[in-house]
CSV table of C-alpha atoms and ligand atoms in Angstrom, one decimal:
chain,number,residue,atom,x,y,z
H,1,MET,CA,106.4,75.9,106.6
H,2,MET,CA,105.0,75.4,103.1
H,3,GLN,CA,103.6,72.0,102.4
H,4,PRO,CA,103.3,70.1,99.0
H,5,PRO,CA,100.3,71.5,97.1
H,6,LEU,CA,96.8,69.9,97.2
H,7,ILE,CA,96.1,68.0,94.0
H,8,ASP,CA,92.9,66.0,93.7
H,9,PRO,CA,92.4,62.7,91.9
H,10,PHE,CA,91.5,64.4,88.7
H,11,ALA,CA,94.7,66.5,88.7
H,12,ARG,CA,92.9,69.7,89.8
H,13,ALA,CA,95.0,71.9,92.1
H,14,ILE,CA,93.0,73.2,95.0
H,15,SER,CA,93.9,76.9,95.3
H,16,TYR,CA,90.6,78.4,96.4
H,17,LEU,CA,88.9,78.0,99.8
H,18,ARG,CA,85.5,79.4,100.6
H,19,ILE,CA,84.7,79.7,104.3
H,20,SER,CA,81.2,80.0,105.8
H,21,VAL,CA,82.0,81.8,109.0
H,22,THR,CA,78.4,81.6,110.3
H,23,ASP,CA,75.2,80.0,109.2
H,24,ARG,CA,73.2,83.0,110.6
H,25,CYS,CA,72.0,85.9,108.7
H,26,ASP,CA,70.0,89.2,109.2
H,27,PHE,CA,68.0,88.4,106.0
H,28,ARG,CA,65.8,85.4,105.2
H,29,CYS,CA,66.0,85.3,101.3
H,30,ALA,CA,63.1,83.1,100.1
H,31,TYR,CA,65.4,80.9,97.8
H,32,CYS,CA,68.0,80.5,100.6
H,33,MET,CA,66.3,80.1,103.9
H,34,THR,CA,62.9,79.3,105.4
H,35,GLU,CA,61.4,82.0,107.5
H,36,HIS,CA,61.9,80.1,110.8
H,37,MET,CA,65.4,78.7,110.5
H,38,THR,CA,67.0,76.6,113.2
H,39,PHE,CA,70.6,77.7,113.4
H,40,LEU,CA,73.6,75.8,114.9
H,41,PRO,CA,74.1,76.2,118.6
H,42,LYS,CA,76.9,78.8,119.1
H,43,ALA,CA,78.9,76.2,121.0
H,44,ASP,CA,79.3,74.1,117.8
H,45,LEU,CA,81.0,76.9,116.0
H,46,LEU,CA,84.7,77.0,115.5
H,47,THR,CA,86.3,80.0,117.2
H,48,LEU,CA,87.8,82.7,115.1
H,49,GLU,CA,91.2,81.4,116.3
H,50,GLU,CA,90.4,77.9,115.1
H,51,LEU,CA,89.2,79.2,111.7
H,52,ASP,CA,92.5,81.1,111.5
H,53,ARG,CA,94.4,77.9,112.2
H,54,LEU,CA,92.4,76.0,109.6
H,55,CYS,CA,92.7,78.6,106.9
H,56,SER,CA,96.4,79.0,107.6
H,57,ALA,CA,96.9,75.2,107.1
H,58,PHE,CA,95.2,75.4,103.7
H,59,ILE,CA,97.3,78.4,102.8
H,60,THR,CA,100.5,76.5,103.6
H,61,MET,CA,99.2,73.8,101.2
H,62,GLY,CA,98.8,76.2,98.3
H,63,VAL,CA,95.5,77.9,98.8
H,64,GLU,CA,95.9,81.4,97.3
H,65,LYS,CA,92.4,82.8,97.4
H,66,LEU,CA,90.0,83.0,100.4
H,67,ARG,CA,86.4,84.0,100.1
H,68,ILE,CA,84.6,84.6,103.4
H,69,THR,CA,80.9,83.9,103.2
H,70,GLY,CA,78.0,82.6,105.2
H,71,GLY,CA,75.2,83.0,106.2
H,72,GLU,CA,76.0,86.7,106.4
H,73,PRO,CA,79.8,86.9,107.2
H,74,LEU,CA,79.6,90.4,108.6
H,75,VAL,CA,77.1,89.5,111.4
H,76,ARG,CA,79.6,87.1,113.0
H,77,LYS,CA,80.9,88.8,116.2
H,78,GLY,CA,84.5,89.9,116.0
H,79,ILE,CA,84.7,89.1,112.2
H,80,LEU,CA,87.1,92.0,111.7
H,81,THR,CA,89.8,90.4,113.9
H,82,PHE,CA,89.6,87.4,111.6
H,83,PHE,CA,90.1,89.5,108.5
H,84,GLU,CA,93.0,91.3,110.3
H,85,ALA,CA,94.5,87.9,111.1
H,86,MET,CA,94.3,86.7,107.4
H,87,ALA,CA,95.9,89.9,106.3
H,88,ARG,CA,99.3,88.6,107.5
H,89,HIS,CA,99.1,86.0,104.7
H,90,LEU,CA,98.4,88.7,102.1
H,91,GLN,CA,101.5,90.6,103.5
H,92,SER,CA,103.7,87.4,103.2
H,93,GLY,CA,102.5,86.9,99.6
H,94,ALA,CA,101.2,83.4,100.3
H,95,LEU,CA,97.7,84.6,99.9
H,96,LYS,CA,96.9,86.5,96.6
H,97,GLU,CA,93.3,87.4,97.4
H,98,LEU,CA,91.1,87.9,100.4
H,99,THR,CA,87.5,88.6,99.6
H,100,LEU,CA,83.9,88.2,100.8
H,101,THR,CA,80.4,87.7,99.6
H,102,THR,CA,77.9,89.7,101.6
H,103,ASN,CA,74.3,90.9,101.5
H,104,GLY,CA,75.7,94.4,102.1
H,105,SER,CA,73.7,95.3,105.2
H,106,GLN,CA,76.7,95.9,107.4
H,107,LEU,CA,79.0,97.5,104.8
H,108,ARG,CA,78.6,101.0,106.1
H,109,LYS,CA,80.1,99.8,109.3
H,110,TYR,CA,82.9,97.6,107.9
H,111,ALA,CA,83.9,98.8,104.4
H,112,ARG,CA,86.7,101.0,105.4
H,113,ASP,CA,88.3,98.5,107.8
H,114,LEU,CA,88.0,95.7,105.1
H,115,ALA,CA,89.8,97.9,102.6
H,116,ALA,CA,92.4,98.7,105.2
H,117,VAL,CA,93.3,95.0,105.8
H,118,GLY,CA,93.8,94.4,102.1
H,119,VAL,CA,90.4,93.4,100.7
H,120,LYS,CA,90.1,94.8,97.2
H,121,ARG,CA,86.9,93.3,95.7
H,122,ILE,CA,83.7,92.2,97.2
H,123,ASN,CA,80.5,90.5,96.0
H,124,VAL,CA,77.2,92.0,97.1
H,125,SER,CA,73.9,90.2,96.5
H,126,VAL,CA,71.1,92.4,95.1
H,127,ASP,CA,68.3,90.6,93.2
H,128,THR,CA,66.0,93.6,92.7
H,129,LEU,CA,66.1,97.4,92.8
H,130,ASP,CA,62.5,97.7,93.9
H,131,ASP,CA,62.1,98.5,97.6
H,132,ALA,CA,58.9,96.4,98.0
H,133,LYS,CA,60.3,93.5,96.1
H,134,PHE,CA,63.5,93.6,98.0
H,135,ALA,CA,61.6,93.4,101.2
H,136,GLU,CA,59.6,90.5,99.8
H,137,ILE,CA,62.5,88.4,98.6
H,138,THR,CA,64.8,89.0,101.6
H,139,ARG,CA,61.8,89.0,104.1
H,140,TRP,CA,63.9,91.0,106.6
H,141,GLY,CA,66.1,93.2,104.4
H,142,ARG,CA,65.9,96.9,103.5
H,143,LEU,CA,67.2,97.9,100.0
H,144,SER,CA,68.2,101.5,101.1
H,145,GLN,CA,70.5,100.0,103.8
H,146,VAL,CA,72.2,97.8,101.2
H,147,LEU,CA,72.6,100.6,98.6
H,148,ASP,CA,74.1,102.7,101.3
H,149,GLY,CA,76.5,99.9,102.2
H,150,ILE,CA,77.5,99.6,98.5
H,151,ALA,CA,78.1,103.4,98.5
H,152,ALA,CA,80.4,103.0,101.5
H,153,ALA,CA,82.3,100.2,99.8
H,154,LYS,CA,82.9,102.4,96.8
H,155,GLU,CA,84.0,105.3,99.0
H,156,ALA,CA,86.5,102.9,100.7
H,157,GLY,CA,87.9,102.0,97.3
H,158,LEU,CA,86.5,98.5,97.1
H,159,GLN,CA,85.5,97.1,93.7
H,160,VAL,CA,81.9,95.8,93.9
H,161,LYS,CA,80.5,92.9,91.9
H,162,ILE,CA,76.7,92.5,92.2
H,163,ASN,CA,75.3,88.9,92.3
H,164,ALA,CA,71.7,88.6,91.3
H,165,VAL,CA,69.8,85.3,91.4
H,166,ALA,CA,67.6,84.9,88.3
H,167,LEU,CA,64.1,84.3,89.5
H,168,LYS,CA,61.3,83.6,87.1
H,169,GLY,CA,58.3,85.9,87.5
H,170,PHE,CA,60.3,88.0,90.1
H,171,ASN,CA,63.2,89.9,88.6
H,172,GLU,CA,62.7,89.1,84.9
H,173,SER,CA,61.2,92.5,84.4
H,174,GLU,CA,64.3,94.1,86.0
H,175,LEU,CA,67.0,92.7,83.8
H,176,PHE,CA,67.7,96.0,82.0
H,177,ARG,CA,67.3,98.1,85.1
H,178,LEU,CA,69.8,96.0,87.0
H,179,THR,CA,72.2,96.0,84.0
H,180,GLU,CA,72.0,99.7,83.5
H,181,TRP,CA,72.4,100.5,87.2
H,182,CYS,CA,75.6,98.4,87.3
H,183,ALA,CA,76.9,100.1,84.1
H,184,ARG,CA,76.3,103.5,85.5
H,185,ASP,CA,77.9,102.8,88.9
H,186,GLY,CA,80.8,100.7,87.6
H,187,HIS,CA,79.8,97.4,89.2
H,188,ASP,CA,80.4,94.0,87.5
H,189,LEU,CA,77.3,92.0,87.5
H,190,THR,CA,76.8,88.2,87.7
H,191,PHE,CA,73.5,86.4,87.3
H,192,ILE,CA,73.1,83.1,89.2
H,193,GLU,CA,70.7,80.3,88.3
H,194,VAL,CA,68.7,79.2,91.3
H,195,MET,CA,70.0,76.0,92.7
H,196,PRO,CA,68.2,73.1,94.4
H,197,MET,CA,69.5,73.8,97.9
H,198,GLY,CA,67.4,73.6,101.1
H,199,ASP,CA,64.0,72.0,101.4
H,200,MET,CA,61.6,74.4,99.7
H,201,GLY,CA,59.7,71.8,97.7
H,202,GLU,CA,60.1,70.8,94.1
H,203,ALA,CA,57.1,72.7,92.7
H,204,GLN,CA,58.3,76.0,94.1
H,205,ARG,CA,61.9,75.4,93.0
H,206,LEU,CA,60.8,74.7,89.4
H,207,ASP,CA,58.6,77.7,89.4
H,208,GLN,CA,61.6,79.9,90.4
H,209,TYR,CA,63.9,78.5,87.8
H,210,TRP,CA,64.7,81.1,85.0
H,211,PRO,CA,67.4,79.5,82.8
H,212,LEU,CA,70.2,81.9,82.1
H,213,LYS,CA,70.0,80.8,78.4
H,214,GLU,CA,66.7,82.7,78.3
H,215,LEU,CA,68.1,85.6,80.3
H,216,ARG,CA,71.0,85.9,77.9
H,217,ALA,CA,68.7,85.8,74.9
H,218,GLU,CA,66.7,88.6,76.4
H,219,LEU,CA,69.8,90.7,77.1
H,220,ALA,CA,70.9,90.2,73.5
H,221,THR,CA,67.7,91.9,72.3
H,222,ARG,CA,69.1,95.2,73.5
H,223,PHE,CA,72.9,94.7,73.8
H,224,THR,CA,75.7,93.1,71.7
H,225,LEU,CA,77.2,90.3,73.8
H,226,VAL,CA,80.8,89.6,73.2
H,227,ASP,CA,82.0,86.3,74.8
H,228,LEU,CA,85.1,86.7,77.0
H,229,PRO,CA,87.6,83.9,77.6
H,230,ASP,CA,88.0,84.9,81.3
H,231,ARG,CA,87.9,81.9,83.5
H,232,THR,CA,88.1,81.8,87.3
H,233,GLY,CA,88.2,78.0,87.7
H,234,GLY,CA,84.6,78.5,88.8
H,235,PRO,CA,81.2,78.2,87.2
H,236,ALA,CA,81.0,81.7,85.7
H,237,ARG,CA,81.1,82.5,82.0
H,238,TYR,CA,81.6,86.1,81.0
H,239,VAL,CA,80.5,88.4,78.2
H,240,ARG,CA,81.2,92.1,77.6
H,241,LEU,CA,78.3,94.3,76.5
H,242,ALA,CA,79.7,96.2,73.5
H,243,GLU,CA,77.5,99.2,74.1
H,244,THR,CA,78.4,99.8,77.8
H,245,GLY,CA,81.7,98.0,78.0
H,246,GLN,CA,80.6,96.3,81.2
H,247,ARG,CA,81.3,92.7,82.1
H,248,ILE,CA,78.4,90.3,82.8
H,249,GLY,CA,78.8,86.9,84.3
H,250,PHE,CA,76.5,83.9,84.2
H,251,ILE,CA,76.7,81.2,86.8
H,252,THR,CA,74.8,78.2,85.3
H,253,PRO,CA,75.4,75.2,87.4
H,254,LEU,CA,72.4,73.5,86.0
H,255,THR,CA,72.8,74.1,82.3
H,256,HIS,CA,76.6,74.2,82.0
H,257,ASN,CA,79.1,71.7,83.3
H,258,PHE,CA,82.0,73.5,84.9
H,259,CYS,CA,83.3,70.8,87.2
H,260,GLU,CA,86.4,69.9,85.1
H,261,SER,CA,88.1,73.2,86.1
H,262,CYS,CA,87.0,73.2,89.7
H,263,ASN,CA,89.8,74.5,92.0
H,264,ARG,CA,87.8,75.0,95.2
H,265,VAL,CA,86.5,73.5,98.4
H,266,ARG,CA,84.2,74.8,101.0
H,267,LEU,CA,84.6,74.9,104.8
H,268,THR,CA,81.7,75.4,107.2
H,269,CYS,CA,81.7,77.3,110.5
H,270,THR,CA,81.8,73.9,112.3
H,271,GLY,CA,84.9,72.7,110.4
H,272,GLU,CA,83.2,70.4,107.9
H,273,LEU,CA,84.9,70.4,104.5
H,274,TYR,CA,82.7,70.0,101.5
H,275,MET,CA,84.7,68.9,98.5
H,276,CYS,CA,81.8,69.7,96.1
H,277,LEU,CA,78.8,72.0,96.5
H,278,GLY,CA,76.6,69.5,94.9
H,279,GLN,CA,77.6,66.3,96.7
H,280,GLU,CA,76.9,65.2,100.3
H,281,ASP,CA,80.4,63.9,101.1
H,282,VAL,CA,82.0,65.8,103.9
H,283,ALA,CA,85.2,65.6,105.9
H,284,ASP,CA,85.3,66.6,109.6
H,285,LEU,CA,88.3,68.8,110.2
H,286,ARG,CA,87.2,69.9,113.7
H,287,ALA,CA,88.3,66.7,115.4
H,288,PRO,CA,91.9,66.7,114.1
H,289,LEU,CA,92.1,70.4,114.7
H,290,ARG,CA,91.1,70.0,118.3
H,291,ALA,CA,92.9,66.8,118.9
H,292,SER,CA,96.3,68.4,118.9
H,293,ALA,CA,98.0,71.8,118.9
H,294,ASP,CA,100.3,70.3,116.3
H,295,ASP,CA,99.0,70.5,112.7
H,296,THR,CA,100.3,67.1,111.5
H,297,ALA,CA,96.9,65.3,111.9
H,298,LEU,CA,95.1,68.3,110.4
H,299,HIS,CA,97.3,68.3,107.3
H,300,GLN,CA,96.6,64.5,106.9
H,301,ALA,CA,92.9,65.0,107.3
H,302,ILE,CA,92.9,67.7,104.6
H,303,ARG,CA,94.9,65.6,102.2
H,304,ALA,CA,92.6,62.6,102.8
H,305,ALA,CA,89.6,64.8,102.1
H,306,ILE,CA,91.0,66.2,98.9
H,307,ALA,CA,91.8,62.7,97.7
H,308,ARG,CA,88.0,62.1,97.8
H,309,LYS,CA,87.0,65.2,95.8
H,310,PRO,CA,84.5,63.9,93.3
H,311,LYS,CA,84.6,64.5,89.6
H,312,GLY,CA,81.4,66.7,89.6
H,313,HIS,CA,77.9,67.3,90.8
H,314,ASP,CA,74.6,65.9,89.6
H,315,PHE,CA,72.2,68.9,89.6
H,316,ASP,CA,69.7,68.5,86.8
H,317,TYR,CA,66.3,70.1,86.2
H,318,SER,CA,65.7,68.2,83.0
H,319,ARG,CA,62.4,66.5,82.3
H,320,GLN,CA,60.8,68.7,85.0
H,321,ALA,CA,62.2,66.9,87.9
H,322,VAL,CA,64.8,68.1,90.4
H,323,LYS,CA,67.7,65.7,90.5
H,324,GLY,CA,70.7,66.0,92.6
H,325,GLN,CA,68.7,67.9,95.2
H,326,MET,CA,70.7,68.9,98.3
H,327,THR,CA,68.8,69.1,101.6
H,328,ARG,CA,71.3,71.5,103.2
H,329,HIS,CA,70.8,75.2,102.7
H,330,MET,CA,73.2,77.5,100.8
H,331,SER,CA,73.8,79.4,104.0
H,332,HIS,CA,75.3,76.2,105.5
H,333,THR,CA,78.1,75.6,102.9
H,334,GLY,CA,78.2,79.3,101.8
H,335,GLY,CA,77.4,80.5,98.3
T,401,SAM,N1,74.7,86.4,102.8
T,401,SAM,C1,75.7,86.6,101.8
T,401,SAM,C2,75.0,87.0,100.5
T,401,SAM,O1,73.8,86.8,100.4
T,401,SAM,O2,75.7,87.4,99.6
T,401,SAM,C3,76.6,85.4,101.5
T,401,SAM,C4,76.0,84.0,101.6
T,401,SAM,S1,74.8,83.7,100.3
T,401,SAM,C5,74.4,82.0,100.7
T,401,SAM,C6,75.8,83.6,98.9
T,401,SAM,C7,75.1,83.7,97.5
T,401,SAM,O3,74.4,82.5,97.4
T,401,SAM,C8,74.2,84.9,97.4
T,401,SAM,O4,74.6,85.6,96.2
T,401,SAM,C9,72.9,84.2,97.2
T,401,SAM,O5,72.0,85.0,96.4
T,401,SAM,C10,73.2,82.9,96.7
T,401,SAM,N2,72.2,81.9,96.9
T,401,SAM,C11,71.6,81.5,98.0
T,401,SAM,N3,70.7,80.5,97.9
T,401,SAM,C12,70.8,80.2,96.5
T,401,SAM,C13,70.1,79.2,95.7
T,401,SAM,N4,69.2,78.4,96.2
T,401,SAM,N5,70.4,79.2,94.4
T,401,SAM,C14,71.4,80.1,93.9
T,401,SAM,N6,72.0,81.0,94.6
T,401,SAM,C15,71.7,81.1,95.9
T,402,SF4,FE1,71.2,85.5,104.1
T,402,SF4,FE2,72.7,85.5,101.9
T,402,SF4,FE3,71.0,83.5,102.4
T,402,SF4,FE4,70.0,85.9,101.7
T,402,SF4,S1,71.3,84.6,100.4
T,402,SF4,S2,69.4,84.6,103.4
T,402,SF4,S3,71.5,87.3,102.7
T,402,SF4,S4,72.8,84.0,103.5
């Protein structure tokens, strides 16, 4: 039964849900995790059936796009059954898009099945095309495995968008290499400014920060950047490179305010709902979910949470201090 849509206090319709299905990962990217992470006890996790019920509740309330993320979503046991379950909402037409953000390590195994359930586009994170640097930044990852996963995705007919975190002194020298690789292989490419998530210390965080304004200016020394009006309700701004025709996105949470068009909320694998990536306020949906097999209390809890969605976040690196710092890791809420 369809419910009235979710509208927040600033008249923004909530149509996009991102779900972190696990906080675990087979990589330990330096900007995302510490080397020795303490993960949630497995018993705290919602089961895949519970995640199905939660997502289905959001879909009846107008959510049209689901992005599955993590941690690394494809390391969650049985994850394919969850995708298969969500496919029924694609078939009914209630859900317009089912997608995921992945580090690519398990794509060789899953790409074909993902395409078969109706996934059309995926985001894969690749910050560098240098084997040694890839091993350094991910600590546990192997570039060849990820590139093979991307090849499997293409073979399966999935459209691939590459996400690269802009890291000063790390992948600055690879700006053109990454851009040309994506142009050649037909991937869209989005650069992300490093965000103050986790507890890696202020000095290190400021060291890593490569403002996309600078990256853009560097790109413009070799390519003609044509601004595109494309908006996804999210933080990305897009340009087309006149010479290659490829689309490049810039996610600049720190230098650009995008909150006014925010259409999304984030759910963790324990049933916490974050109404804003950059604020601590959180609503517990696990309790109402488990309290009753009937969804009435769950619907009420979701509406009460959306009624608290804040106007925006407070990230700010100005005057060389990190403000709006979040202590939780990106793998907790899902990037
Ligand atoms: N494991 C998957 C992956 O890496 O694509 C999905 C989860 S990961 C948390 C989602 C995205 O968040 C990745 O593109 C990653 O590069 C990005 N990310 C992680 N920590 C970040 C940070 N501190 N600042 C900016 N982006 C970050
Ligand atoms: Fe894992 Fe993704 Fe975080 Fe890297 S960015 S550690 S792949 S969750």
